[in-house]
Tab-separated table of C-alpha atoms in Angstrom:
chain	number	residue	atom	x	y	z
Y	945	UNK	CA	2.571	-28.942	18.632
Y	946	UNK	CA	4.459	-26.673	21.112
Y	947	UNK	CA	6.111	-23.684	20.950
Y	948	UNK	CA	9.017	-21.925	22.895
Y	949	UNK	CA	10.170	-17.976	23.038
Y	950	UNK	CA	13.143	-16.955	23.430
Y	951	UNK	CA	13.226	-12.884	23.761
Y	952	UNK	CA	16.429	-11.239	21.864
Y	953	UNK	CA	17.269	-7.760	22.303
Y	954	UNK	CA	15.797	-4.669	20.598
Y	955	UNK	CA	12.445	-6.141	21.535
Y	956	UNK	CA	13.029	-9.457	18.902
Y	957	UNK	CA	12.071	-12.599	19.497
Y	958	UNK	CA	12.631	-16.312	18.612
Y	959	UNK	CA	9.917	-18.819	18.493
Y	960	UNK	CA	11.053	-22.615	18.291
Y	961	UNK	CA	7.704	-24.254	17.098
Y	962	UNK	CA	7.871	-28.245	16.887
Y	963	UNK	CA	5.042	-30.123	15.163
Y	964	UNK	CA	4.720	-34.440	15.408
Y	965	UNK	CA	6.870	-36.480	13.744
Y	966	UNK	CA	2.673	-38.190	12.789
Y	967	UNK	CA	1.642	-34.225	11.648
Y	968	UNK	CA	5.119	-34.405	9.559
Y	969	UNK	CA	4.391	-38.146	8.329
Y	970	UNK	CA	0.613	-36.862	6.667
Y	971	UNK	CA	2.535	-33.636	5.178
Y	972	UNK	CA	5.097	-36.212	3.720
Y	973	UNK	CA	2.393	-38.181	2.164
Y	974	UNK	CA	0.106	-35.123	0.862
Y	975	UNK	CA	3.296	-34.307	-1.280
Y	976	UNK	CA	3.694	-37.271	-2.439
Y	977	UNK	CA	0.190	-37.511	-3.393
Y	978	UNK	CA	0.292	-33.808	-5.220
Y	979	UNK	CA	3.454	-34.441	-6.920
Y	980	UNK	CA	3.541	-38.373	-7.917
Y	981	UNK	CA	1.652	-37.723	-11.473
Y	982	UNK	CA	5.170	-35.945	-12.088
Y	983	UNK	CA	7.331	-37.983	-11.016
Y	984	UNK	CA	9.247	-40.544	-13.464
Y	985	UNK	CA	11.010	-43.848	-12.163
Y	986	UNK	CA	11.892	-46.877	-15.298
Y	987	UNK	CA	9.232	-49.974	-15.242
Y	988	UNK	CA	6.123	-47.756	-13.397
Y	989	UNK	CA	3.638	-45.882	-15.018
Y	990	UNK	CA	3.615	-41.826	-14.033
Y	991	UNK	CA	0.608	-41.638	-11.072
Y	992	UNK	CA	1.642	-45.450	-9.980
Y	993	UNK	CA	4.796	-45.860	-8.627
Y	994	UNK	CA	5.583	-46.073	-5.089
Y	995	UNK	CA	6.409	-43.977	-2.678
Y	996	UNK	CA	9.401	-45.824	-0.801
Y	997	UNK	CA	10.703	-46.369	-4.778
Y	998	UNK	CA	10.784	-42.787	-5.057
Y	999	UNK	CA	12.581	-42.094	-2.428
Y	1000	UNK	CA	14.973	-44.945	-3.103
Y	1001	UNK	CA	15.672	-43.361	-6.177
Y	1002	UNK	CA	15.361	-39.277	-5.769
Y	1003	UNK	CA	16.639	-39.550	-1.756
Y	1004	UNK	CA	14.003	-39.039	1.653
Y	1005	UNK	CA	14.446	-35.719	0.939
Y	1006	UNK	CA	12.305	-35.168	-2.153
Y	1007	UNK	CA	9.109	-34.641	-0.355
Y	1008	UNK	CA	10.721	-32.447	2.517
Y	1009	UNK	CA	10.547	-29.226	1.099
Y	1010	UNK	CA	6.654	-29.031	0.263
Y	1011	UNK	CA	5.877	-31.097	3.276
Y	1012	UNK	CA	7.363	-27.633	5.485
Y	1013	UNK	CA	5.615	-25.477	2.919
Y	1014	UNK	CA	2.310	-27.427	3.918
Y	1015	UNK	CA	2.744	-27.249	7.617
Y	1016	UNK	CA	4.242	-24.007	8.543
Y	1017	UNK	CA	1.762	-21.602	7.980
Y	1018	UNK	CA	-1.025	-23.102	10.287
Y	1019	UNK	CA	1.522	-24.652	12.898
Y	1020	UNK	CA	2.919	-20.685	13.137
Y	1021	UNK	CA	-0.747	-19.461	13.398
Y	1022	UNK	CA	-1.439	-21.812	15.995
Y	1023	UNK	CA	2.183	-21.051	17.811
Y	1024	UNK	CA	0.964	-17.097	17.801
Y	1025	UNK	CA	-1.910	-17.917	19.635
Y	1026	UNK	CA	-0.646	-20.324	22.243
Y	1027	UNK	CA	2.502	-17.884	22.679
Y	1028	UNK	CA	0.551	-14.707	23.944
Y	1029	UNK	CA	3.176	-12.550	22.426
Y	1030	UNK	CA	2.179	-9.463	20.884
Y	1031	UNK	CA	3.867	-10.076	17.399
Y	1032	UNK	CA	4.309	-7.214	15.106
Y	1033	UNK	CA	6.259	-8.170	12.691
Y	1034	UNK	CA	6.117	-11.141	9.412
Y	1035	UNK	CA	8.792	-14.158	10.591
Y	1036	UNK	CA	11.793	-14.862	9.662
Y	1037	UNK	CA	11.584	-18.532	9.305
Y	1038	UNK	CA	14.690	-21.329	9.093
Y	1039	UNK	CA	13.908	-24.742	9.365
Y	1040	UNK	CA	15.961	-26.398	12.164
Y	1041	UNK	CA	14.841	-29.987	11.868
Y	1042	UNK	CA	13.588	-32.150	9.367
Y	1043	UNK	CA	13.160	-35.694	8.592
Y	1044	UNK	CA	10.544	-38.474	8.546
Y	1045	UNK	CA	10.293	-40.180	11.726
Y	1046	UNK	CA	11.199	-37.040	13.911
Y	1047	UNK	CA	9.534	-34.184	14.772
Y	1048	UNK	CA	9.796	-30.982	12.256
Y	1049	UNK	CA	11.204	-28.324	13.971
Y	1050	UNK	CA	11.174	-24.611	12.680
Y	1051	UNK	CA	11.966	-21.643	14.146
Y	1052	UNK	CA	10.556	-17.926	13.574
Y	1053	UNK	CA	12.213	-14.694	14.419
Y	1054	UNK	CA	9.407	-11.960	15.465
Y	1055	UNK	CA	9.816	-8.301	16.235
Y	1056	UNK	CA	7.083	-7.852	19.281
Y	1057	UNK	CA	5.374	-5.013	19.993
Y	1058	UNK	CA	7.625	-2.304	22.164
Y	1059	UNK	CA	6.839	-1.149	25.685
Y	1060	UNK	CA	5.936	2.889	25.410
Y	1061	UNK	CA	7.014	4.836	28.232
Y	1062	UNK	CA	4.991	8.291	27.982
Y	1063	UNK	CA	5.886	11.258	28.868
Y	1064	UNK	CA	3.574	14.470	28.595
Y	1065	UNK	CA	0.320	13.414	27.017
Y	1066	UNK	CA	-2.113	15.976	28.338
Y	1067	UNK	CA	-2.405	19.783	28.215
Y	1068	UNK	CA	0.584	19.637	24.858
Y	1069	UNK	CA	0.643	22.932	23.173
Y	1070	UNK	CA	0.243	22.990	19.254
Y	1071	UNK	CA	0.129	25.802	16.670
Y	1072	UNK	CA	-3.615	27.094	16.220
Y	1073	UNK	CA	-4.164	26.445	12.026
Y	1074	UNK	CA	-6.443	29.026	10.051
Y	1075	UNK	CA	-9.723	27.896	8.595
Y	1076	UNK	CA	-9.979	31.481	6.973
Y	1077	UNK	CA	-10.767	30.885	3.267
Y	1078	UNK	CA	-8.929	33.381	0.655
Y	1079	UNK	CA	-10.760	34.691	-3.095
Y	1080	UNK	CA	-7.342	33.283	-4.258
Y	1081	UNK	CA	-8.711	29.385	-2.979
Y	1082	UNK	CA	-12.271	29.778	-4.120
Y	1083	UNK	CA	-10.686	30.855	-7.447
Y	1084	UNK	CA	-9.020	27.913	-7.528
Y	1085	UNK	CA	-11.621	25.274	-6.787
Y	1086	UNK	CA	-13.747	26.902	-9.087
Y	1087	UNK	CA	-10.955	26.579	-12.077
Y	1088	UNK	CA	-11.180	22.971	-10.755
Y	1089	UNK	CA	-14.528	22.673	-11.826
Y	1090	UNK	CA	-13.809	24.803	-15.151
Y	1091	UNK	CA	-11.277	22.122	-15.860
Y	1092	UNK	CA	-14.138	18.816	-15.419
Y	1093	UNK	CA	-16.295	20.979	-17.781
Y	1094	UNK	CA	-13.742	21.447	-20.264
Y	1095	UNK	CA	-14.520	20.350	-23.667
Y	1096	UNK	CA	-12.206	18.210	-25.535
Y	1097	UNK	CA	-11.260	19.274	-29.048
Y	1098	UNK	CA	-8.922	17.465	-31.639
Y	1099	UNK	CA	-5.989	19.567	-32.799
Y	1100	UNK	CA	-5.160	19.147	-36.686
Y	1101	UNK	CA	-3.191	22.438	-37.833
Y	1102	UNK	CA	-0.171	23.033	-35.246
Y	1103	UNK	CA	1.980	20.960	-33.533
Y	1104	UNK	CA	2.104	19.857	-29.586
Y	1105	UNK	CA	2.591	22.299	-27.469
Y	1106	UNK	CA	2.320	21.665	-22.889
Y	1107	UNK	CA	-0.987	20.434	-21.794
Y	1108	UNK	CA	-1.638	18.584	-25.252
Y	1109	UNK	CA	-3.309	15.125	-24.370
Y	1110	UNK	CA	-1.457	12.974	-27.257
Y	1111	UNK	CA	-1.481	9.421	-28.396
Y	1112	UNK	CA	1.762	8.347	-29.253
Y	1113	UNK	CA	3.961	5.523	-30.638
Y	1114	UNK	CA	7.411	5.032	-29.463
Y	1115	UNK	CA	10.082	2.617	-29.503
Y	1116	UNK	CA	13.639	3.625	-27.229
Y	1117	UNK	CA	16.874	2.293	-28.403
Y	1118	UNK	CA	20.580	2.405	-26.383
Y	1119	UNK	CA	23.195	2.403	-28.678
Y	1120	UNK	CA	21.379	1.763	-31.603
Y	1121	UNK	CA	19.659	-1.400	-30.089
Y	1122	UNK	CA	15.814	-1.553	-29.180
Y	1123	UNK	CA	15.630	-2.553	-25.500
Y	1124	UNK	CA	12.519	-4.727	-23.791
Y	1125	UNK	CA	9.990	-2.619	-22.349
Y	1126	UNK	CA	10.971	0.815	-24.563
Y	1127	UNK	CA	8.285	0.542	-27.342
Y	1128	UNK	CA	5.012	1.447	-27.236
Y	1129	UNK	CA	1.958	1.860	-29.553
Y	1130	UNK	CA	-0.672	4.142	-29.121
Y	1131	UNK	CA	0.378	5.301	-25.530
Y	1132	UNK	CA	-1.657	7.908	-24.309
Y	1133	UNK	CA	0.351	10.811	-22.522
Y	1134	UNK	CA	-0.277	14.074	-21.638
Y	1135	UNK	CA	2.603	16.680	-22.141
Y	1136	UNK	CA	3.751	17.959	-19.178
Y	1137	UNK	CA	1.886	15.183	-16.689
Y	1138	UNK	CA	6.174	13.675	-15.713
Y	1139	UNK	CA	4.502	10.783	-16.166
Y	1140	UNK	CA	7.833	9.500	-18.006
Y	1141	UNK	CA	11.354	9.674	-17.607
Y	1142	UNK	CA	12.934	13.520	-17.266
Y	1143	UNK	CA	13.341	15.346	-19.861
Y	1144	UNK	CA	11.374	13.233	-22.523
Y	1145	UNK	CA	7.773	14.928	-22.614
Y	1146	UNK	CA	9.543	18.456	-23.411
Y	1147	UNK	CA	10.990	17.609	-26.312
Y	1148	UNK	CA	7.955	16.622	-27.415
Y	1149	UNK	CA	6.542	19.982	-27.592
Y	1150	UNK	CA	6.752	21.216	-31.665
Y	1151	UNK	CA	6.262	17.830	-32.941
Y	1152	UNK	CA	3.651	17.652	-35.747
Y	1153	UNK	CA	1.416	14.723	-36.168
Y	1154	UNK	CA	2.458	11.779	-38.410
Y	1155	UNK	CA	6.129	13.268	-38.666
Y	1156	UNK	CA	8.501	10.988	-36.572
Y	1157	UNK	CA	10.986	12.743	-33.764
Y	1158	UNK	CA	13.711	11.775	-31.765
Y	1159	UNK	CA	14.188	12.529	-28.083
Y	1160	UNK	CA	17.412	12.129	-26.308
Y	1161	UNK	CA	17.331	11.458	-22.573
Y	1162	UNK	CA	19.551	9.966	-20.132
Y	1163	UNK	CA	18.120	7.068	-17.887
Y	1164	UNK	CA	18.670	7.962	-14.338
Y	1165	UNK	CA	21.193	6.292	-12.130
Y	1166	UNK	CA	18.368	4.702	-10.009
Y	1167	UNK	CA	16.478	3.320	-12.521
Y	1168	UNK	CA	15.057	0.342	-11.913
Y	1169	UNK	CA	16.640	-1.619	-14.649
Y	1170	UNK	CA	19.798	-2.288	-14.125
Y	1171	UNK	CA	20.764	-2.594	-17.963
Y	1172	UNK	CA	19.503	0.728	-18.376
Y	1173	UNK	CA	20.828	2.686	-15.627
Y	1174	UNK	CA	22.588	5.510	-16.520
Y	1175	UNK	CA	22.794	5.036	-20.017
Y	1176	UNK	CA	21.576	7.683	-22.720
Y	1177	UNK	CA	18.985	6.301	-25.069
Y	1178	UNK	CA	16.772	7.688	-28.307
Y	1179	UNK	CA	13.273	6.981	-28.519
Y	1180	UNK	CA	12.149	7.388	-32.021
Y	1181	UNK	CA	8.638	8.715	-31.453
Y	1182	UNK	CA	5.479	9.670	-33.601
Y	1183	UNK	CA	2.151	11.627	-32.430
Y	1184	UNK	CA	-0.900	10.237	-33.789
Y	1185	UNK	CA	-3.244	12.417	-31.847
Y	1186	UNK	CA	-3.075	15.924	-30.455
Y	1187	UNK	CA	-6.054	17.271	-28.135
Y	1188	UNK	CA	-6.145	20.292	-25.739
Y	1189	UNK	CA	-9.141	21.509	-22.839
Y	1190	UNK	CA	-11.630	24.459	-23.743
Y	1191	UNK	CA	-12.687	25.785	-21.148
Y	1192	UNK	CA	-16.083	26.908	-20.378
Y	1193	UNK	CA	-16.402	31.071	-20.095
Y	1194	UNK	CA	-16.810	31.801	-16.054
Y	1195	UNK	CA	-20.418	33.493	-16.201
Y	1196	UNK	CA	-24.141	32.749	-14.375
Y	1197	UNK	CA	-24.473	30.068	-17.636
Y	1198	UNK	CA	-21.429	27.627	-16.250
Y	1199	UNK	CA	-22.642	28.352	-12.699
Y	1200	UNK	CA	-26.099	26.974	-13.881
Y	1201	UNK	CA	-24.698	24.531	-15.583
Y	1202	UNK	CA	-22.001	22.795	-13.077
Y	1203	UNK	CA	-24.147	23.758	-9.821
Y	1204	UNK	CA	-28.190	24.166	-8.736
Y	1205	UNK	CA	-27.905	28.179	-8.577
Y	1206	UNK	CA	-28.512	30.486	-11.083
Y	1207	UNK	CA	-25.767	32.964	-10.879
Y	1208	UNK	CA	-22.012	32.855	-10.607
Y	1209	UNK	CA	-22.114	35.048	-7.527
Y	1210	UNK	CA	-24.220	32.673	-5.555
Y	1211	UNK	CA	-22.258	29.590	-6.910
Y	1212	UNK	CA	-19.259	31.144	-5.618
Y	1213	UNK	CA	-20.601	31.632	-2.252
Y	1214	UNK	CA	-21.495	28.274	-2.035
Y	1215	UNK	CA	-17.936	27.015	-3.197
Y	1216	UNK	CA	-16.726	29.718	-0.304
Y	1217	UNK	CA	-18.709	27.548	1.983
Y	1218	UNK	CA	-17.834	24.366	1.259
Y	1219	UNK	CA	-14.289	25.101	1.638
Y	1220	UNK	CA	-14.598	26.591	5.091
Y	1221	UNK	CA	-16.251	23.034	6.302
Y	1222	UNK	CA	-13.414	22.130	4.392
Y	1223	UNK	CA	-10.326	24.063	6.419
Y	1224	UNK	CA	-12.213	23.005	9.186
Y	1225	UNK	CA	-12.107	19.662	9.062
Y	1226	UNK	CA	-8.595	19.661	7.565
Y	1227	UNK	CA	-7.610	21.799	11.107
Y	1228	UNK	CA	-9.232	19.475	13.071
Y	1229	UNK	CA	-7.517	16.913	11.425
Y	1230	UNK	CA	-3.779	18.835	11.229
Y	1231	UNK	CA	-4.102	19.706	15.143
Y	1232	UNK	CA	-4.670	16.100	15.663
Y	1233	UNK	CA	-1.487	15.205	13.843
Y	1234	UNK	CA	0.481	17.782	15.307
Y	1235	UNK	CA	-0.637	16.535	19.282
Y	1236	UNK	CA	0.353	13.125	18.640
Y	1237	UNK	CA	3.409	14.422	17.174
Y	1238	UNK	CA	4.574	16.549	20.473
Y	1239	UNK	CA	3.457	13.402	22.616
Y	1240	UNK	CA	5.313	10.975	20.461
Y	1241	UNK	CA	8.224	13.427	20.689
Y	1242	UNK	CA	8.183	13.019	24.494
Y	1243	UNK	CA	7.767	9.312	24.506
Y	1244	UNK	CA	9.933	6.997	24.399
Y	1245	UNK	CA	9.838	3.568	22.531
Y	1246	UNK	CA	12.373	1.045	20.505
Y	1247	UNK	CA	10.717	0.244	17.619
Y	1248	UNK	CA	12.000	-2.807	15.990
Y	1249	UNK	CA	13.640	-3.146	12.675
Y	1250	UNK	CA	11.385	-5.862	11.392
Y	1251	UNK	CA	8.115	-4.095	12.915
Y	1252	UNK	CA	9.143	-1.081	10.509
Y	1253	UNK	CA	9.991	-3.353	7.774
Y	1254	UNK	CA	6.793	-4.555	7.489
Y	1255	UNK	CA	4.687	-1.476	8.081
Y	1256	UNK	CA	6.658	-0.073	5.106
Y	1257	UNK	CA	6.049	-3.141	2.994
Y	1258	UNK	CA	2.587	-2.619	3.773
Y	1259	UNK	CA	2.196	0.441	2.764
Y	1260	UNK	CA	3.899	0.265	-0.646
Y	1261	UNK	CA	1.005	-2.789	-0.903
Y	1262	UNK	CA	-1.560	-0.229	-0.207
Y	1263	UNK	CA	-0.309	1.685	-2.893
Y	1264	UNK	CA	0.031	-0.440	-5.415
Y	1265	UNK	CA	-3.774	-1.289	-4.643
Y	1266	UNK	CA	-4.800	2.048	-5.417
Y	1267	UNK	CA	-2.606	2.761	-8.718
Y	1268	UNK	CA	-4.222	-0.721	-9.602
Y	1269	UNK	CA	-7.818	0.914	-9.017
Y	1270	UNK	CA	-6.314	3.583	-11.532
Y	1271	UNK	CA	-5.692	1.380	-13.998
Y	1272	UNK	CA	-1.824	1.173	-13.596
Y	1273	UNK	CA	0.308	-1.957	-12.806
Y	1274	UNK	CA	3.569	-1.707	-10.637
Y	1275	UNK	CA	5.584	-2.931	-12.947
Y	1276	UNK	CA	4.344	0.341	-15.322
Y	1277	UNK	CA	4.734	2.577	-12.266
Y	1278	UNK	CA	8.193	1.334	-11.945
Y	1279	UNK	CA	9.238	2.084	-15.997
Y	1280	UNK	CA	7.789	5.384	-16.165
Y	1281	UNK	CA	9.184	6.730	-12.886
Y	1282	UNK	CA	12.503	4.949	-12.875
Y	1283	UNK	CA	11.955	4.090	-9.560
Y	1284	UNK	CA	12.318	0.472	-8.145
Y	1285	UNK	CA	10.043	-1.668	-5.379
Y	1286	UNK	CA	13.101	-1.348	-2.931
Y	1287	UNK	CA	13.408	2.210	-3.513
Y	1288	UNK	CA	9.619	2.637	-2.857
Y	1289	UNK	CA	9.652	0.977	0.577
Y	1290	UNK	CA	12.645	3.310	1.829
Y	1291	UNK	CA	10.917	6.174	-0.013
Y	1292	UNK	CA	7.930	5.231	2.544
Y	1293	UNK	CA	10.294	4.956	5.866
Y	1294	UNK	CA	9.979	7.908	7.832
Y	1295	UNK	CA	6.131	7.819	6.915
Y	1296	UNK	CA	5.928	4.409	8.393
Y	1297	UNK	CA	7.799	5.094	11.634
Y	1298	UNK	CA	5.491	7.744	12.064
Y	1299	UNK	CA	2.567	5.472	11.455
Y	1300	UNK	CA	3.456	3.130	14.001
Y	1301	UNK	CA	4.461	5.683	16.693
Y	1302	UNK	CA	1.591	7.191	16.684
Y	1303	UNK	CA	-0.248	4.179	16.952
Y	1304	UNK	CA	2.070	2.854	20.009
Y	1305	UNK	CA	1.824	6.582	21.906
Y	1306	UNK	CA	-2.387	6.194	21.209
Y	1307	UNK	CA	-2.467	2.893	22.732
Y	1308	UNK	CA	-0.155	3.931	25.310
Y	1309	UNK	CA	-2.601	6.804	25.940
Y	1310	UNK	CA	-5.816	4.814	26.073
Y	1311	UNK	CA	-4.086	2.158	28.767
Y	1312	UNK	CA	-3.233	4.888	31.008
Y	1313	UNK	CA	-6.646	6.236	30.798
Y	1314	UNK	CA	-9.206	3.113	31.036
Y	1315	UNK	CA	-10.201	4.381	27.107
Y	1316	UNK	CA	-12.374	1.139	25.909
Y	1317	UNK	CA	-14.602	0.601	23.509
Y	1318	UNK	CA	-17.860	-0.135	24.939
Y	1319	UNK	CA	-20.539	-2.259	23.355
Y	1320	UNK	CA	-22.418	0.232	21.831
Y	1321	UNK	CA	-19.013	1.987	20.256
Y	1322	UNK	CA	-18.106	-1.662	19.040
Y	1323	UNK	CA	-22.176	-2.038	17.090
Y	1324	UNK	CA	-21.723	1.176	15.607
Y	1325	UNK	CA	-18.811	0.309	13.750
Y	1326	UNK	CA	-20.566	-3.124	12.619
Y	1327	UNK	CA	-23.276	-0.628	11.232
Y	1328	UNK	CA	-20.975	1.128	9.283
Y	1329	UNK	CA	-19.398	-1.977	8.035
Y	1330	UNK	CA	-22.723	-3.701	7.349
Y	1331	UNK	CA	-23.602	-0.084	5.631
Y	1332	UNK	CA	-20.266	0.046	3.595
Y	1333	UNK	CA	-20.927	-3.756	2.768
Y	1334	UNK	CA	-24.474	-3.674	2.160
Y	1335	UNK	CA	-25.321	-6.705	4.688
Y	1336	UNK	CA	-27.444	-7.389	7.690
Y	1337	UNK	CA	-25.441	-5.738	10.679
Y	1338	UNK	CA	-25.609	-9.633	12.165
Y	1339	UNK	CA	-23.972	-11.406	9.359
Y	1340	UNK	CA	-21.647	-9.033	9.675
Y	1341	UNK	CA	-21.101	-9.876	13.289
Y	1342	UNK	CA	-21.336	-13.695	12.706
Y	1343	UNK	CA	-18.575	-13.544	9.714
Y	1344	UNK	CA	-16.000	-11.510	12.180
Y	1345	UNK	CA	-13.239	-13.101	13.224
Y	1346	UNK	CA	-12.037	-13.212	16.802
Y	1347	UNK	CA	-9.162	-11.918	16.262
Y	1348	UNK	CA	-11.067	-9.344	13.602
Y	1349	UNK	CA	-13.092	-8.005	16.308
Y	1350	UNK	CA	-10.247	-7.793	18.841
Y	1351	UNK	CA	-8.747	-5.523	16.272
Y	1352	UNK	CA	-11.923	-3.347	15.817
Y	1353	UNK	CA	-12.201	-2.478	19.716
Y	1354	UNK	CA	-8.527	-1.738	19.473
Y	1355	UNK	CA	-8.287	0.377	16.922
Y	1356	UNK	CA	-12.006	2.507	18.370
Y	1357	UNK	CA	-10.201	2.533	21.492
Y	1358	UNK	CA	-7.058	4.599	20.158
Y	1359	UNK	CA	-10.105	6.848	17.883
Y	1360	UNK	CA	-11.374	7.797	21.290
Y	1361	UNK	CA	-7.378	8.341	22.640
Y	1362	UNK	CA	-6.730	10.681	20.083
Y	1363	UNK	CA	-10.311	12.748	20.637
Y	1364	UNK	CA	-8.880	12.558	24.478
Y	1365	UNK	CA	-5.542	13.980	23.613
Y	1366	UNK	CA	-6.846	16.613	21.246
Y	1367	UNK	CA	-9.166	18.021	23.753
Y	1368	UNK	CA	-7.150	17.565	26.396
Y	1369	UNK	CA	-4.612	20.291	24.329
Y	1370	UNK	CA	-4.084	23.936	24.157
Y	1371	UNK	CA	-3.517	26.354	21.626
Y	1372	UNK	CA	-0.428	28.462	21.265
């Protein structure tokens, strides 16, 4: 295999990567071996014919397509490492060249990683944030805790009214025709949550249970089916189930109850005190954010389209994990916010061009300042992996990667660049 780069501008790249015409000859044959049980030709059983009768009959070309499928992946792995290019981007791939006998060539356009020119990176000025904790705050967190304590009553003699937890069948129709995906049976929703489309969970409020009501809304204009866009629709709907919260009375018996101390007073100092630690991490934290922000400001870097394309894909990824964890699909997500998965990953831009700046300035930062991560920084991470994991901090070390543990140095390196900036900083 070899591989050549050709740089493009806006800090792109093209990599030609050519693999043996004998590496293309075995991914040839492996398709024909995967696919031949499929494969029909008069006078030979399925599973026995011949590969040269195949592609007599179907053309050389039949086995092309999963015979690139089959080699790309690892040959690009392997053309990233012999490269030395700092890729930070997915490929574009086109296939250039391919056909038994020659070598397959493919090519892969890369976004790699921009040079950062800093500019002032020590001694920034930033806003000082309060950590001073307000009765308004402690009120608030403690209404929190009312809330998880709340008992959970059915409702039988009035109708729905905001904050109701309901159970619900439903079934939406646009001009008098159901549509795919608008009926429901026993859907849990909680009136007022805008868990669903605009409009619909208010004119819920008054319904009674078992009586059937119609609400009228209007699909928006970005919704994410395109037969639906727009259009007004009536979803014939019918409460099952109406609940509501009581909560618990705010004396020394719920502070006994929801804490270890035996009066409200001293519960509520102890909520005070948590929430200082609190603001105080949460300052720490915001005057981070806001010193990388003034030296990103005075950097300057061209971050590539594809390098942003990515991050944002990768972040609408990460939060489809977590709505996943809750118990939602993103194909839900999309129907009850009317949003769509292109939508999402512009909603997510400016989030992830800040998420790679600050990364860039941070590396940028620990280059110009000799900030490693030493041995002992690099084993304390593996014991808080092995602790997160619940292995022996060595198997931990014996199942990482190269490349994995390049990437943990790295990314302790710009931890200990951001701790540099920060107290390198002053306070307006």
């Amino acid at each position: 295999m070899s591989v050549q780069v050709e740089k493009l501008e806006k800090n792109m790249a093209k990599l030609t990567i050519e693999v043996s015409a004998e590496e293309l000859e075995k991914a040839i044959e492996s398709a024909f071996q995967k696919n031949k049980n499929k494969i029909s030709v008069p006078g030979f059983r399925k599973g026995k014919v011949p590969r040269k009768m195949v592609e007599k009959m179907y053309g050389k070309e039949i086995f092309y397509e999963d015979a690139a499928n089959e080699l790309i992946p690892d040959a690009y792995e392997n053309a990233l490492d012999e490269c030395g290019e700092d890729i930070v981007s997915s490929p574009k791939i086109d296939v250039t060249q391919i056909e038994a006998g020659k070598p397959f060539i493919f090519t892969a356009e890369v976004a790699l990683k921009p040079e950062v020119k800093l500019g002032k990176y020590k001694g920034v000025a930033v806003d000082k944030v309060s950590t001073e904790v307000t009765d308004e705050e402690v009120d608030a967190e403690i209404n929190k805790e009312r809330e998880r304590s709340a008992r959970t009553l059915e409702v039988t003699d009035r109708p729905v009214k905001d904050g109701d937890m309901t159970v619900m069948d439903f079934e939406g129709f646009v001009d008098g025709v159901a549509f795919e995906g608008g009926k429901g049976e026993d859907y849990p929703l909680t009136i007022g949550s805008g868990a669903f489309i605009p409009g619909f969970e208010e004119q819920l409020v008054g319904a009674e249970i078992g009586k059937e009501v119609e609400v009228n809304v209007t699909f928006p204009e970005n919704y994410q089916a395109e037969e639906l866009k727009g259009k007004a629709a009536v979803f014939k709907c019918t409460v099952k189930e109406i609940k509501e919260k009581e909560l618990p009375e705010l004396d020394d018996e719920f502070a006994a109850e929801v804490s270890e101390f035996e009066t409200l007073a001293e519960y509520k100092a102890d909520v005070k005190g948590k929430l200082e630690e609190k603001k105080i991490k949460e300052a720490k934290d915001a005057k981070e954010a806001a010193v990388i922000e003034e030296i990103v400001k005075d950097a300057d870097m061209e971050i590539p389209e594809a390098m942003l394309e990515t991050q944002q894909r990768q972040m609408v990824d990460e939060f489809a994990q977590r709505i996943q964890m809750q118990g939602l699909t993103m194909e839900q997500y999309f129907q009850f916010t009317g949003a769509s998965y292109d939508q999402l990953v512009e909603q997510v831009k400016p989030q992830a061009e800040k998420r790679i700046q600050s990364r860039l300035v941070l590396e940028a930062v620990a280059k110009a300042e000799n900030i490693t991560a030493t041995d002992e920084d690099y084993e304390e991470e593996l014991k808080v992996m092995a602790e997160a994991y619940q292995m022996e901090v060595d198997k931990v070390r014996e199942m990482l990667p190269k490349k994995s543990a390049d990437q943990i140095r790295e990314d302790i390196a710009v931890r200990k660049a951001a701790q540099f900036a920060v107290e390198n900083a002053k306070e307006k």
